[in-house]
Amino acid sequence: EDQVTQSPEALRLQEGESSSLNCSYTVSGLRGLFWYRQDPGKGPEFLFTLYSAGEEKEKERLKATLTKKESFLHITAPKPEDSATYLCAVQAGQGSSNTGKLIFGQGTTLQVKP
Amino acid sequence: DAGITQSPRHKVTETGTPVTLRCHQTENHRYMYWYRQDPGHGLRLIHYSYGVKDTDKGEVSDGYSVSRSKTEDFLLTLESATSSQTSVYFCAISRPNYGYTFGSGTRLTVV
Protein backbone atom coordinates (compact mmCIF):
# COMPACT_ATOMS: atom_id res chain seq x y z
CA GLU A 1 0.00 0.00 0.00
CA ASP A 2 1.29 3.45 -0.91
CA GLN A 3 2.07 5.47 2.18
CA VAL A 4 3.57 8.81 3.18
CA THR A 5 4.78 9.59 6.70
CA GLN A 6 6.00 12.98 7.89
CA SER A 7 8.02 13.73 11.00
CA PRO A 8 8.01 15.42 13.35
CA GLU A 9 4.32 16.28 13.71
CA ALA A 10 5.23 19.63 15.24
CA LEU A 11 8.44 21.61 15.42
CA ARG A 12 9.26 24.75 17.37
CA LEU A 13 12.32 26.75 16.39
CA GLN A 14 13.88 29.99 17.43
CA GLU A 15 14.38 32.51 14.66
CA GLY A 16 17.63 31.66 12.90
CA GLU A 17 17.73 28.05 14.15
CA SER A 18 18.04 25.80 11.10
CA SER A 19 16.37 22.39 10.97
CA SER A 20 14.92 19.74 8.67
CA LEU A 21 11.52 18.15 8.12
CA ASN A 22 11.29 14.54 6.99
CA CYS A 23 8.94 12.83 4.55
CA SER A 24 9.36 9.08 4.14
CA TYR A 25 7.39 7.20 1.51
CA THR A 26 6.64 3.75 0.16
CA VAL A 27 5.06 3.76 -3.27
CA SER A 28 4.79 1.48 -6.26
CA GLY A 29 6.60 3.67 -8.75
CA LEU A 30 7.28 7.29 -7.84
CA ARG A 31 6.15 9.79 -10.46
CA GLY A 32 6.85 12.82 -8.30
CA LEU A 33 7.17 14.11 -4.76
CA PHE A 34 5.60 17.45 -3.86
CA TRP A 35 6.01 19.88 -0.98
CA TYR A 36 3.28 22.34 -0.03
CA ARG A 37 2.94 25.03 2.57
CA GLN A 38 -0.42 25.58 4.28
CA ASP A 39 -1.32 28.61 6.35
CA PRO A 40 -4.29 28.47 8.78
CA GLY A 41 -7.62 28.80 7.01
CA LYS A 42 -6.11 28.51 3.53
CA GLY A 43 -5.51 25.87 0.93
CA PRO A 44 -2.07 24.31 0.49
CA GLU A 45 0.33 26.30 -1.65
CA PHE A 46 2.84 24.65 -3.96
CA LEU A 47 6.54 24.82 -3.05
CA PHE A 48 8.52 22.14 -4.92
CA THR A 49 8.35 19.10 -7.13
CA LEU A 50 11.09 16.45 -7.10
CA TYR A 51 11.20 13.59 -9.56
CA SER A 52 14.30 11.48 -9.00
CA ALA A 53 16.74 10.53 -6.26
CA GLY A 54 19.52 13.06 -5.87
CA GLU A 55 17.42 15.97 -7.08
CA GLU A 56 17.41 19.20 -5.07
CA LYS A 57 15.32 22.38 -5.31
CA GLU A 58 15.74 25.67 -3.46
CA LYS A 59 13.55 28.67 -2.77
CA GLU A 60 14.67 31.40 -0.40
CA ARG A 61 15.32 29.71 2.98
CA LEU A 62 13.90 26.34 1.88
CA LYS A 63 15.70 23.47 0.21
CA ALA A 64 14.10 20.14 -0.70
CA THR A 65 16.06 16.96 -1.35
CA LEU A 66 15.02 13.49 -2.46
CA THR A 67 16.36 9.97 -1.96
CA LYS A 68 14.79 6.66 -2.95
CA LYS A 69 12.99 6.40 0.38
CA GLU A 70 12.56 9.90 1.74
CA SER A 71 12.63 13.62 1.20
CA PHE A 72 13.86 16.38 3.43
CA LEU A 73 12.78 19.98 3.61
CA HIS A 74 15.67 21.95 5.03
CA ILE A 75 14.91 25.34 6.55
CA THR A 76 17.92 27.61 6.91
CA ALA A 77 17.82 30.52 9.36
CA PRO A 78 14.01 30.50 9.57
CA LYS A 79 11.94 33.61 10.25
CA PRO A 80 8.58 33.86 12.04
CA GLU A 81 6.84 34.19 8.66
CA ASP A 82 7.98 30.65 7.85
CA SER A 83 5.54 29.39 10.49
CA ALA A 84 3.02 27.13 8.73
CA THR A 85 2.13 23.51 8.17
CA TYR A 86 4.31 21.82 5.56
CA LEU A 87 2.75 18.97 3.61
CA CYS A 88 4.49 16.29 1.60
CA ALA A 89 2.70 14.31 -1.11
CA VAL A 90 3.64 11.66 -3.63
CA GLN A 91 2.23 10.79 -7.00
CA ALA A 92 2.50 7.08 -7.64
CA GLY A 93 1.90 4.95 -10.65
CA GLN A 94 3.59 2.92 -13.31
CA GLY A 95 3.39 2.73 -17.07
CA SER A 96 0.94 4.94 -18.92
CA SER A 97 -1.60 5.03 -16.10
CA ASN A 98 -1.56 8.47 -14.46
CA THR A 99 -4.65 9.80 -12.75
CA GLY A 100 -2.68 12.57 -11.08
CA LYS A 101 -3.82 11.46 -7.63
CA LEU A 102 -1.62 12.55 -4.77
CA ILE A 103 -1.14 10.76 -1.46
CA PHE A 104 -0.49 13.18 1.36
CA GLY A 105 1.37 12.89 4.63
CA GLN A 106 -0.22 14.36 7.73
CA GLY A 107 2.05 17.37 7.74
CA THR A 108 4.54 19.04 10.03
CA THR A 109 3.42 22.17 11.85
CA LEU A 110 6.33 24.57 12.19
CA GLN A 111 6.38 27.44 14.63
CA VAL A 112 9.27 29.92 14.50
CA LYS A 113 9.56 32.21 17.47
CA PRO A 114 11.25 35.61 17.24
CA ASP B 1 -2.17 31.05 -11.73
CA ALA B 2 -5.19 28.95 -12.54
CA GLY B 3 -8.31 30.46 -11.03
CA ILE B 4 -10.05 28.00 -8.79
CA THR B 5 -12.87 29.04 -6.52
CA GLN B 6 -14.96 27.12 -4.04
CA SER B 7 -18.40 27.98 -2.76
CA PRO B 8 -19.64 28.39 -0.19
CA ARG B 9 -16.66 29.18 2.06
CA HIS B 10 -18.55 28.26 5.19
CA LYS B 11 -21.72 26.27 5.75
CA VAL B 12 -23.64 24.94 8.72
CA THR B 13 -26.25 22.30 7.98
CA GLU B 14 -28.41 19.86 9.86
CA THR B 15 -27.94 16.11 10.02
CA GLY B 16 -29.82 14.33 7.26
CA THR B 17 -29.98 17.23 4.80
CA PRO B 18 -28.34 17.13 1.38
CA VAL B 19 -25.48 19.56 0.77
CA THR B 20 -23.72 20.51 -2.46
CA LEU B 21 -20.32 22.15 -2.63
CA ARG B 22 -19.12 23.77 -5.83
CA CYS B 23 -15.69 24.03 -7.38
CA HIS B 24 -15.11 26.25 -10.38
CA GLN B 25 -11.96 26.63 -12.48
CA THR B 26 -11.29 29.28 -15.09
CA GLU B 27 -8.76 27.23 -17.08
CA ASN B 28 -9.35 24.10 -19.08
CA HIS B 29 -7.75 21.56 -16.75
CA ARG B 30 -8.85 17.99 -17.25
CA TYR B 31 -8.33 16.59 -13.77
CA MET B 32 -10.19 17.88 -10.72
CA TYR B 33 -10.26 16.47 -7.19
CA TRP B 34 -12.19 16.73 -3.95
CA TYR B 35 -10.33 16.18 -0.69
CA ARG B 36 -11.32 16.48 2.92
CA GLN B 37 -8.90 17.57 5.63
CA ASP B 38 -9.28 16.47 9.21
CA PRO B 39 -6.94 16.67 12.21
CA GLY B 40 -4.95 13.47 12.52
CA HIS B 41 -5.88 12.29 9.02
CA GLY B 42 -4.42 14.89 6.73
CA LEU B 43 -5.85 15.29 3.24
CA ARG B 44 -7.87 12.34 1.98
CA LEU B 45 -9.26 11.91 -1.53
CA ILE B 46 -13.04 11.70 -1.82
CA HIS B 47 -13.63 11.65 -5.59
CA TYR B 48 -11.88 12.85 -8.68
CA SER B 49 -12.75 13.61 -12.29
CA TYR B 50 -10.74 13.09 -15.44
CA GLY B 51 -13.16 14.76 -17.81
CA VAL B 52 -16.77 15.78 -18.37
CA LYS B 53 -19.00 13.06 -16.92
CA ASP B 54 -15.91 10.97 -16.07
CA THR B 55 -15.44 10.49 -12.34
CA ASP B 56 -14.00 7.90 -9.98
CA LYS B 57 -13.92 7.17 -6.27
CA GLY B 58 -11.17 7.98 -3.83
CA GLU B 59 -10.39 6.42 -0.48
CA VAL B 60 -13.26 8.04 1.50
CA SER B 61 -16.11 8.17 -1.01
CA ASP B 62 -18.93 6.65 1.07
CA GLY B 63 -21.76 9.15 1.57
CA TYR B 64 -20.53 11.43 -1.22
CA SER B 65 -21.34 11.78 -4.88
CA VAL B 66 -19.93 14.06 -7.57
CA SER B 67 -20.91 15.43 -10.93
CA ARG B 68 -19.09 17.18 -13.71
CA SER B 69 -21.36 18.37 -16.51
CA LYS B 70 -18.94 21.09 -17.68
CA THR B 71 -15.15 21.18 -17.72
CA GLU B 72 -15.05 24.15 -15.37
CA ASP B 73 -17.40 22.88 -12.65
CA PHE B 74 -17.01 19.95 -10.27
CA LEU B 75 -19.76 19.47 -7.69
CA LEU B 76 -19.56 17.46 -4.48
CA THR B 77 -22.82 16.34 -2.89
CA LEU B 78 -23.32 14.95 0.58
CA GLU B 79 -26.46 12.94 0.04
CA SER B 80 -27.56 12.96 3.69
CA ALA B 81 -25.13 14.88 5.86
CA THR B 82 -23.81 13.27 9.05
CA SER B 83 -21.72 14.71 11.87
CA SER B 84 -18.74 12.63 10.68
CA GLN B 85 -18.75 14.72 7.51
CA THR B 86 -17.94 17.88 9.44
CA SER B 87 -14.64 18.83 7.86
CA VAL B 88 -12.79 21.23 5.63
CA TYR B 89 -13.25 20.35 1.97
CA PHE B 90 -10.70 21.29 -0.67
CA CYS B 91 -11.04 21.19 -4.40
CA ALA B 92 -7.91 20.93 -6.51
CA ILE B 93 -6.88 20.89 -10.14
CA SER B 94 -3.88 19.01 -11.49
CA ARG B 95 -1.26 21.06 -13.29
CA PRO B 96 1.87 19.59 -14.89
CA ASN B 97 4.94 19.90 -12.63
CA TYR B 98 2.91 21.59 -9.87
CA GLY B 99 0.93 18.67 -8.59
CA TYR B 100 -2.15 20.51 -7.47
CA THR B 101 -3.47 24.00 -7.24
CA PHE B 102 -5.98 24.14 -4.40
CA GLY B 103 -9.04 26.22 -3.77
CA SER B 104 -9.45 28.11 -0.51
CA GLY B 105 -11.60 25.43 1.05
CA THR B 106 -15.14 25.06 2.39
CA ARG B 107 -15.59 24.65 6.12
CA LEU B 108 -18.66 22.46 6.62
CA THR B 109 -20.27 21.90 9.98
CA VAL B 110 -23.03 19.31 10.37
CA VAL B 111 -25.09 19.79 13.53
PDB file of C-alpha atoms in Angstrom:
ATOM      1  CA  GLU A   1       0.000   0.000   0.000  1.00  0.00           C
ATOM      2  CA  ASP A   2       1.290   3.447  -0.913  1.00  0.00           C
ATOM      3  CA  GLN A   3       2.073   5.471   2.183  1.00  0.00           C
ATOM      4  CA  VAL A   4       3.574   8.808   3.183  1.00  0.00           C
ATOM      5  CA  THR A   5       4.779   9.595   6.704  1.00  0.00           C
ATOM      6  CA  GLN A   6       5.997  12.983   7.891  1.00  0.00           C
ATOM      7  CA  SER A   7       8.018  13.728  10.999  1.00  0.00           C
ATOM      8  CA  PRO A   8       8.005  15.419  13.354  1.00  0.00           C
ATOM      9  CA  GLU A   9       4.320  16.276  13.710  1.00  0.00           C
ATOM     10  CA  ALA A  10       5.232  19.627  15.244  1.00  0.00           C
ATOM     11  CA  LEU A  11       8.443  21.610  15.419  1.00  0.00           C
ATOM     12  CA  ARG A  12       9.258  24.745  17.366  1.00  0.00           C
ATOM     13  CA  LEU A  13      12.324  26.745  16.391  1.00  0.00           C
ATOM     14  CA  GLN A  14      13.882  29.992  17.426  1.00  0.00           C
ATOM     15  CA  GLU A  15      14.377  32.507  14.659  1.00  0.00           C
ATOM     16  CA  GLY A  16      17.632  31.655  12.901  1.00  0.00           C
ATOM     17  CA  GLU A  17      17.728  28.048  14.154  1.00  0.00           C
ATOM     18  CA  SER A  18      18.039  25.801  11.101  1.00  0.00           C
ATOM     19  CA  SER A  19      16.366  22.387  10.970  1.00  0.00           C
ATOM     20  CA  SER A  20      14.916  19.735   8.666  1.00  0.00           C
ATOM     21  CA  LEU A  21      11.516  18.151   8.124  1.00  0.00           C
ATOM     22  CA  ASN A  22      11.294  14.541   6.991  1.00  0.00           C
ATOM     23  CA  CYS A  23       8.945  12.830   4.549  1.00  0.00           C
ATOM     24  CA  SER A  24       9.355   9.080   4.137  1.00  0.00           C
ATOM     25  CA  TYR A  25       7.394   7.198   1.514  1.00  0.00           C
ATOM     26  CA  THR A  26       6.637   3.753   0.161  1.00  0.00           C
ATOM     27  CA  VAL A  27       5.058   3.759  -3.273  1.00  0.00           C
ATOM     28  CA  SER A  28       4.793   1.483  -6.264  1.00  0.00           C
ATOM     29  CA  GLY A  29       6.600   3.665  -8.745  1.00  0.00           C
ATOM     30  CA  LEU A  30       7.282   7.288  -7.843  1.00  0.00           C
ATOM     31  CA  ARG A  31       6.154   9.785 -10.458  1.00  0.00           C
ATOM     32  CA  GLY A  32       6.853  12.822  -8.300  1.00  0.00           C
ATOM     33  CA  LEU A  33       7.165  14.112  -4.757  1.00  0.00           C
ATOM     34  CA  PHE A  34       5.604  17.450  -3.860  1.00  0.00           C
ATOM     35  CA  TRP A  35       6.011  19.878  -0.978  1.00  0.00           C
ATOM     36  CA  TYR A  36       3.285  22.340  -0.035  1.00  0.00           C
ATOM     37  CA  ARG A  37       2.935  25.034   2.569  1.00  0.00           C
ATOM     38  CA  GLN A  38      -0.419  25.578   4.281  1.00  0.00           C
ATOM     39  CA  ASP A  39      -1.323  28.607   6.353  1.00  0.00           C
ATOM     40  CA  PRO A  40      -4.286  28.471   8.778  1.00  0.00           C
ATOM     41  CA  GLY A  41      -7.617  28.799   7.006  1.00  0.00           C
ATOM     42  CA  LYS A  42      -6.108  28.506   3.535  1.00  0.00           C
ATOM     43  CA  GLY A  43      -5.514  25.870   0.932  1.00  0.00           C
ATOM     44  CA  PRO A  44      -2.074  24.313   0.491  1.00  0.00           C
ATOM     45  CA  GLU A  45       0.325  26.302  -1.654  1.00  0.00           C
ATOM     46  CA  PHE A  46       2.844  24.647  -3.965  1.00  0.00           C
ATOM     47  CA  LEU A  47       6.535  24.817  -3.051  1.00  0.00           C
ATOM     48  CA  PHE A  48       8.523  22.143  -4.919  1.00  0.00           C
ATOM     49  CA  THR A  49       8.351  19.097  -7.135  1.00  0.00           C
ATOM     50  CA  LEU A  50      11.093  16.452  -7.102  1.00  0.00           C
ATOM     51  CA  TYR A  51      11.195  13.587  -9.556  1.00  0.00           C
ATOM     52  CA  SER A  52      14.298  11.484  -8.998  1.00  0.00           C
ATOM     53  CA  ALA A  53      16.745  10.531  -6.262  1.00  0.00           C
ATOM     54  CA  GLY A  54      19.519  13.063  -5.872  1.00  0.00           C
ATOM     55  CA  GLU A  55      17.415  15.969  -7.082  1.00  0.00           C
ATOM     56  CA  GLU A  56      17.411  19.202  -5.065  1.00  0.00           C
ATOM     57  CA  LYS A  57      15.319  22.376  -5.311  1.00  0.00           C
ATOM     58  CA  GLU A  58      15.737  25.669  -3.461  1.00  0.00           C
ATOM     59  CA  LYS A  59      13.548  28.667  -2.768  1.00  0.00           C
ATOM     60  CA  GLU A  60      14.670  31.396  -0.398  1.00  0.00           C
ATOM     61  CA  ARG A  61      15.324  29.711   2.977  1.00  0.00           C
ATOM     62  CA  LEU A  62      13.904  26.342   1.882  1.00  0.00           C
ATOM     63  CA  LYS A  63      15.705  23.472   0.212  1.00  0.00           C
ATOM     64  CA  ALA A  64      14.104  20.144  -0.700  1.00  0.00           C
ATOM     65  CA  THR A  65      16.055  16.959  -1.353  1.00  0.00           C
ATOM     66  CA  LEU A  66      15.021  13.487  -2.458  1.00  0.00           C
ATOM     67  CA  THR A  67      16.361   9.969  -1.960  1.00  0.00           C
ATOM     68  CA  LYS A  68      14.787   6.657  -2.947  1.00  0.00           C
ATOM     69  CA  LYS A  69      12.988   6.399   0.384  1.00  0.00           C
ATOM     70  CA  GLU A  70      12.555   9.898   1.744  1.00  0.00           C
ATOM     71  CA  SER A  71      12.628  13.615   1.196  1.00  0.00           C
ATOM     72  CA  PHE A  72      13.864  16.383   3.433  1.00  0.00           C
ATOM     73  CA  LEU A  73      12.778  19.981   3.606  1.00  0.00           C
ATOM     74  CA  HIS A  74      15.672  21.951   5.034  1.00  0.00           C
ATOM     75  CA  ILE A  75      14.910  25.342   6.546  1.00  0.00           C
ATOM     76  CA  THR A  76      17.919  27.608   6.908  1.00  0.00           C
ATOM     77  CA  ALA A  77      17.815  30.521   9.355  1.00  0.00           C
ATOM     78  CA  PRO A  78      14.007  30.500   9.573  1.00  0.00           C
ATOM     79  CA  LYS A  79      11.940  33.605  10.251  1.00  0.00           C
ATOM     80  CA  PRO A  80       8.581  33.863  12.041  1.00  0.00           C
ATOM     81  CA  GLU A  81       6.842  34.186   8.657  1.00  0.00           C
ATOM     82  CA  ASP A  82       7.976  30.648   7.851  1.00  0.00           C
ATOM     83  CA  SER A  83       5.543  29.390  10.490  1.00  0.00           C
ATOM     84  CA  ALA A  84       3.025  27.135   8.735  1.00  0.00           C
ATOM     85  CA  THR A  85       2.130  23.505   8.173  1.00  0.00           C
ATOM     86  CA  TYR A  86       4.306  21.818   5.564  1.00  0.00           C
ATOM     87  CA  LEU A  87       2.748  18.974   3.605  1.00  0.00           C
ATOM     88  CA  CYS A  88       4.486  16.287   1.600  1.00  0.00           C
ATOM     89  CA  ALA A  89       2.696  14.314  -1.107  1.00  0.00           C
ATOM     90  CA  VAL A  90       3.636  11.664  -3.634  1.00  0.00           C
ATOM     91  CA  GLN A  91       2.232  10.793  -7.005  1.00  0.00           C
ATOM     92  CA  ALA A  92       2.502   7.083  -7.639  1.00  0.00           C
ATOM     93  CA  GLY A  93       1.901   4.946 -10.650  1.00  0.00           C
ATOM     94  CA  GLN A  94       3.593   2.916 -13.315  1.00  0.00           C
ATOM     95  CA  GLY A  95       3.389   2.728 -17.067  1.00  0.00           C
ATOM     96  CA  SER A  96       0.939   4.943 -18.917  1.00  0.00           C
ATOM     97  CA  SER A  97      -1.602   5.034 -16.096  1.00  0.00           C
ATOM     98  CA  ASN A  98      -1.558   8.469 -14.461  1.00  0.00           C
ATOM     99  CA  THR A  99      -4.647   9.802 -12.745  1.00  0.00           C
ATOM    100  CA  GLY A 100      -2.680  12.573 -11.084  1.00  0.00           C
ATOM    101  CA  LYS A 101      -3.819  11.464  -7.627  1.00  0.00           C
ATOM    102  CA  LEU A 102      -1.619  12.549  -4.766  1.00  0.00           C
ATOM    103  CA  ILE A 103      -1.143  10.758  -1.460  1.00  0.00           C
ATOM    104  CA  PHE A 104      -0.487  13.176   1.362  1.00  0.00           C
ATOM    105  CA  GLY A 105       1.367  12.892   4.627  1.00  0.00           C
ATOM    106  CA  GLN A 106      -0.216  14.360   7.726  1.00  0.00           C
ATOM    107  CA  GLY A 107       2.048  17.372   7.739  1.00  0.00           C
ATOM    108  CA  THR A 108       4.541  19.038  10.034  1.00  0.00           C
ATOM    109  CA  THR A 109       3.421  22.170  11.847  1.00  0.00           C
ATOM    110  CA  LEU A 110       6.326  24.568  12.187  1.00  0.00           C
ATOM    111  CA  GLN A 111       6.381  27.444  14.633  1.00  0.00           C
ATOM    112  CA  VAL A 112       9.265  29.920  14.498  1.00  0.00           C
ATOM    113  CA  LYS A 113       9.556  32.208  17.473  1.00  0.00           C
ATOM    114  CA  PRO A 114      11.247  35.614  17.240  1.00  0.00           C
TER     115      PRO A 114
ATOM    116  CA  ASP B   1      -2.175  31.053 -11.727  1.00  0.00           C
ATOM    117  CA  ALA B   2      -5.193  28.952 -12.539  1.00  0.00           C
ATOM    118  CA  GLY B   3      -8.308  30.462 -11.033  1.00  0.00           C
ATOM    119  CA  ILE B   4     -10.054  27.999  -8.787  1.00  0.00           C
ATOM    120  CA  THR B   5     -12.874  29.039  -6.520  1.00  0.00           C
ATOM    121  CA  GLN B   6     -14.957  27.123  -4.044  1.00  0.00           C
ATOM    122  CA  SER B   7     -18.400  27.982  -2.765  1.00  0.00           C
ATOM    123  CA  PRO B   8     -19.639  28.393  -0.188  1.00  0.00           C
ATOM    124  CA  ARG B   9     -16.657  29.181   2.058  1.00  0.00           C
ATOM    125  CA  HIS B  10     -18.554  28.263   5.187  1.00  0.00           C
ATOM    126  CA  LYS B  11     -21.723  26.270   5.749  1.00  0.00           C
ATOM    127  CA  VAL B  12     -23.642  24.936   8.717  1.00  0.00           C
ATOM    128  CA  THR B  13     -26.246  22.297   7.980  1.00  0.00           C
ATOM    129  CA  GLU B  14     -28.412  19.860   9.863  1.00  0.00           C
ATOM    130  CA  THR B  15     -27.941  16.113  10.021  1.00  0.00           C
ATOM    131  CA  GLY B  16     -29.820  14.329   7.260  1.00  0.00           C
ATOM    132  CA  THR B  17     -29.976  17.228   4.802  1.00  0.00           C
ATOM    133  CA  PRO B  18     -28.341  17.135   1.378  1.00  0.00           C
ATOM    134  CA  VAL B  19     -25.481  19.555   0.766  1.00  0.00           C
ATOM    135  CA  THR B  20     -23.720  20.515  -2.461  1.00  0.00           C
ATOM    136  CA  LEU B  21     -20.316  22.147  -2.631  1.00  0.00           C
ATOM    137  CA  ARG B  22     -19.118  23.772  -5.831  1.00  0.00           C
ATOM    138  CA  CYS B  23     -15.693  24.029  -7.375  1.00  0.00           C
ATOM    139  CA  HIS B  24     -15.112  26.254 -10.381  1.00  0.00           C
ATOM    140  CA  GLN B  25     -11.965  26.625 -12.477  1.00  0.00           C
ATOM    141  CA  THR B  26     -11.286  29.282 -15.085  1.00  0.00           C
ATOM    142  CA  GLU B  27      -8.763  27.231 -17.079  1.00  0.00           C
ATOM    143  CA  ASN B  28      -9.354  24.096 -19.079  1.00  0.00           C
ATOM    144  CA  HIS B  29      -7.753  21.556 -16.752  1.00  0.00           C
ATOM    145  CA  ARG B  30      -8.845  17.985 -17.255  1.00  0.00           C
ATOM    146  CA  TYR B  31      -8.326  16.587 -13.765  1.00  0.00           C
ATOM    147  CA  MET B  32     -10.186  17.876 -10.723  1.00  0.00           C
ATOM    148  CA  TYR B  33     -10.261  16.473  -7.190  1.00  0.00           C
ATOM    149  CA  TRP B  34     -12.187  16.730  -3.952  1.00  0.00           C
ATOM    150  CA  TYR B  35     -10.328  16.181  -0.687  1.00  0.00           C
ATOM    151  CA  ARG B  36     -11.320  16.480   2.920  1.00  0.00           C
ATOM    152  CA  GLN B  37      -8.902  17.570   5.629  1.00  0.00           C
ATOM    153  CA  ASP B  38      -9.278  16.468   9.214  1.00  0.00           C
ATOM    154  CA  PRO B  39      -6.936  16.673  12.212  1.00  0.00           C
ATOM    155  CA  GLY B  40      -4.950  13.468  12.520  1.00  0.00           C
ATOM    156  CA  HIS B  41      -5.879  12.294   9.019  1.00  0.00           C
ATOM    157  CA  GLY B  42      -4.424  14.888   6.734  1.00  0.00           C
ATOM    158  CA  LEU B  43      -5.845  15.289   3.239  1.00  0.00           C
ATOM    159  CA  ARG B  44      -7.874  12.338   1.978  1.00  0.00           C
ATOM    160  CA  LEU B  45      -9.257  11.911  -1.530  1.00  0.00           C
ATOM    161  CA  ILE B  46     -13.043  11.697  -1.825  1.00  0.00           C
ATOM    162  CA  HIS B  47     -13.626  11.650  -5.593  1.00  0.00           C
ATOM    163  CA  TYR B  48     -11.882  12.855  -8.675  1.00  0.00           C
ATOM    164  CA  SER B  49     -12.752  13.611 -12.287  1.00  0.00           C
ATOM    165  CA  TYR B  50     -10.738  13.091 -15.437  1.00  0.00           C
ATOM    166  CA  GLY B  51     -13.162  14.761 -17.813  1.00  0.00           C
ATOM    167  CA  VAL B  52     -16.770  15.778 -18.367  1.00  0.00           C
ATOM    168  CA  LYS B  53     -18.999  13.058 -16.917  1.00  0.00           C
ATOM    169  CA  ASP B  54     -15.912  10.968 -16.075  1.00  0.00           C
ATOM    170  CA  THR B  55     -15.439  10.486 -12.340  1.00  0.00           C
ATOM    171  CA  ASP B  56     -14.003   7.895  -9.984  1.00  0.00           C
ATOM    172  CA  LYS B  57     -13.916   7.166  -6.274  1.00  0.00           C
ATOM    173  CA  GLY B  58     -11.172   7.983  -3.833  1.00  0.00           C
ATOM    174  CA  GLU B  59     -10.388   6.424  -0.476  1.00  0.00           C
ATOM    175  CA  VAL B  60     -13.257   8.039   1.500  1.00  0.00           C
ATOM    176  CA  SER B  61     -16.114   8.170  -1.015  1.00  0.00           C
ATOM    177  CA  ASP B  62     -18.928   6.651   1.072  1.00  0.00           C
ATOM    178  CA  GLY B  63     -21.760   9.150   1.574  1.00  0.00           C
ATOM    179  CA  TYR B  64     -20.534  11.435  -1.216  1.00  0.00           C
ATOM    180  CA  SER B  65     -21.343  11.782  -4.883  1.00  0.00           C
ATOM    181  CA  VAL B  66     -19.925  14.059  -7.566  1.00  0.00           C
ATOM    182  CA  SER B  67     -20.913  15.428 -10.927  1.00  0.00           C
ATOM    183  CA  ARG B  68     -19.086  17.181 -13.711  1.00  0.00           C
ATOM    184  CA  SER B  69     -21.355  18.375 -16.514  1.00  0.00           C
ATOM    185  CA  LYS B  70     -18.936  21.090 -17.684  1.00  0.00           C
ATOM    186  CA  THR B  71     -15.147  21.179 -17.718  1.00  0.00           C
ATOM    187  CA  GLU B  72     -15.053  24.151 -15.372  1.00  0.00           C
ATOM    188  CA  ASP B  73     -17.400  22.882 -12.645  1.00  0.00           C
ATOM    189  CA  PHE B  74     -17.011  19.953 -10.271  1.00  0.00           C
ATOM    190  CA  LEU B  75     -19.762  19.466  -7.689  1.00  0.00           C
ATOM    191  CA  LEU B  76     -19.556  17.458  -4.480  1.00  0.00           C
ATOM    192  CA  THR B  77     -22.825  16.335  -2.894  1.00  0.00           C
ATOM    193  CA  LEU B  78     -23.325  14.946   0.575  1.00  0.00           C
ATOM    194  CA  GLU B  79     -26.463  12.944   0.040  1.00  0.00           C
ATOM    195  CA  SER B  80     -27.563  12.957   3.686  1.00  0.00           C
ATOM    196  CA  ALA B  81     -25.128  14.877   5.859  1.00  0.00           C
ATOM    197  CA  THR B  82     -23.812  13.273   9.049  1.00  0.00           C
ATOM    198  CA  SER B  83     -21.716  14.707  11.868  1.00  0.00           C
ATOM    199  CA  SER B  84     -18.739  12.627  10.680  1.00  0.00           C
ATOM    200  CA  GLN B  85     -18.749  14.720   7.510  1.00  0.00           C
ATOM    201  CA  THR B  86     -17.940  17.877   9.442  1.00  0.00           C
ATOM    202  CA  SER B  87     -14.637  18.830   7.860  1.00  0.00           C
ATOM    203  CA  VAL B  88     -12.789  21.233   5.626  1.00  0.00           C
ATOM    204  CA  TYR B  89     -13.248  20.352   1.970  1.00  0.00           C
ATOM    205  CA  PHE B  90     -10.704  21.290  -0.667  1.00  0.00           C
ATOM    206  CA  CYS B  91     -11.038  21.187  -4.398  1.00  0.00           C
ATOM    207  CA  ALA B  92      -7.905  20.927  -6.510  1.00  0.00           C
ATOM    208  CA  ILE B  93      -6.877  20.886 -10.140  1.00  0.00           C
ATOM    209  CA  SER B  94      -3.883  19.008 -11.492  1.00  0.00           C
ATOM    210  CA  ARG B  95      -1.257  21.060 -13.292  1.00  0.00           C
ATOM    211  CA  PRO B  96       1.872  19.589 -14.887  1.00  0.00           C
ATOM    212  CA  ASN B  97       4.943  19.900 -12.626  1.00  0.00           C
ATOM    213  CA  TYR B  98       2.913  21.587  -9.871  1.00  0.00           C
ATOM    214  CA  GLY B  99       0.926  18.667  -8.591  1.00  0.00           C
ATOM    215  CA  TYR B 100      -2.148  20.508  -7.472  1.00  0.00           C
ATOM    216  CA  THR B 101      -3.474  24.005  -7.238  1.00  0.00           C
ATOM    217  CA  PHE B 102      -5.981  24.143  -4.401  1.00  0.00           C
ATOM    218  CA  GLY B 103      -9.041  26.222  -3.767  1.00  0.00           C
ATOM    219  CA  SER B 104      -9.454  28.114  -0.514  1.00  0.00           C
ATOM    220  CA  GLY B 105     -11.601  25.427   1.050  1.00  0.00           C
ATOM    221  CA  THR B 106     -15.137  25.060   2.386  1.00  0.00           C
ATOM    222  CA  ARG B 107     -15.591  24.650   6.115  1.00  0.00           C
ATOM    223  CA  LEU B 108     -18.663  22.460   6.623  1.00  0.00           C
ATOM    224  CA  THR B 109     -20.272  21.897   9.984  1.00  0.00           C
ATOM    225  CA  VAL B 110     -23.027  19.310  10.368  1.00  0.00           C
ATOM    226  CA  VAL B 111     -25.094  19.789  13.529  1.00  0.00           C
TER     227      VAL B 111
END
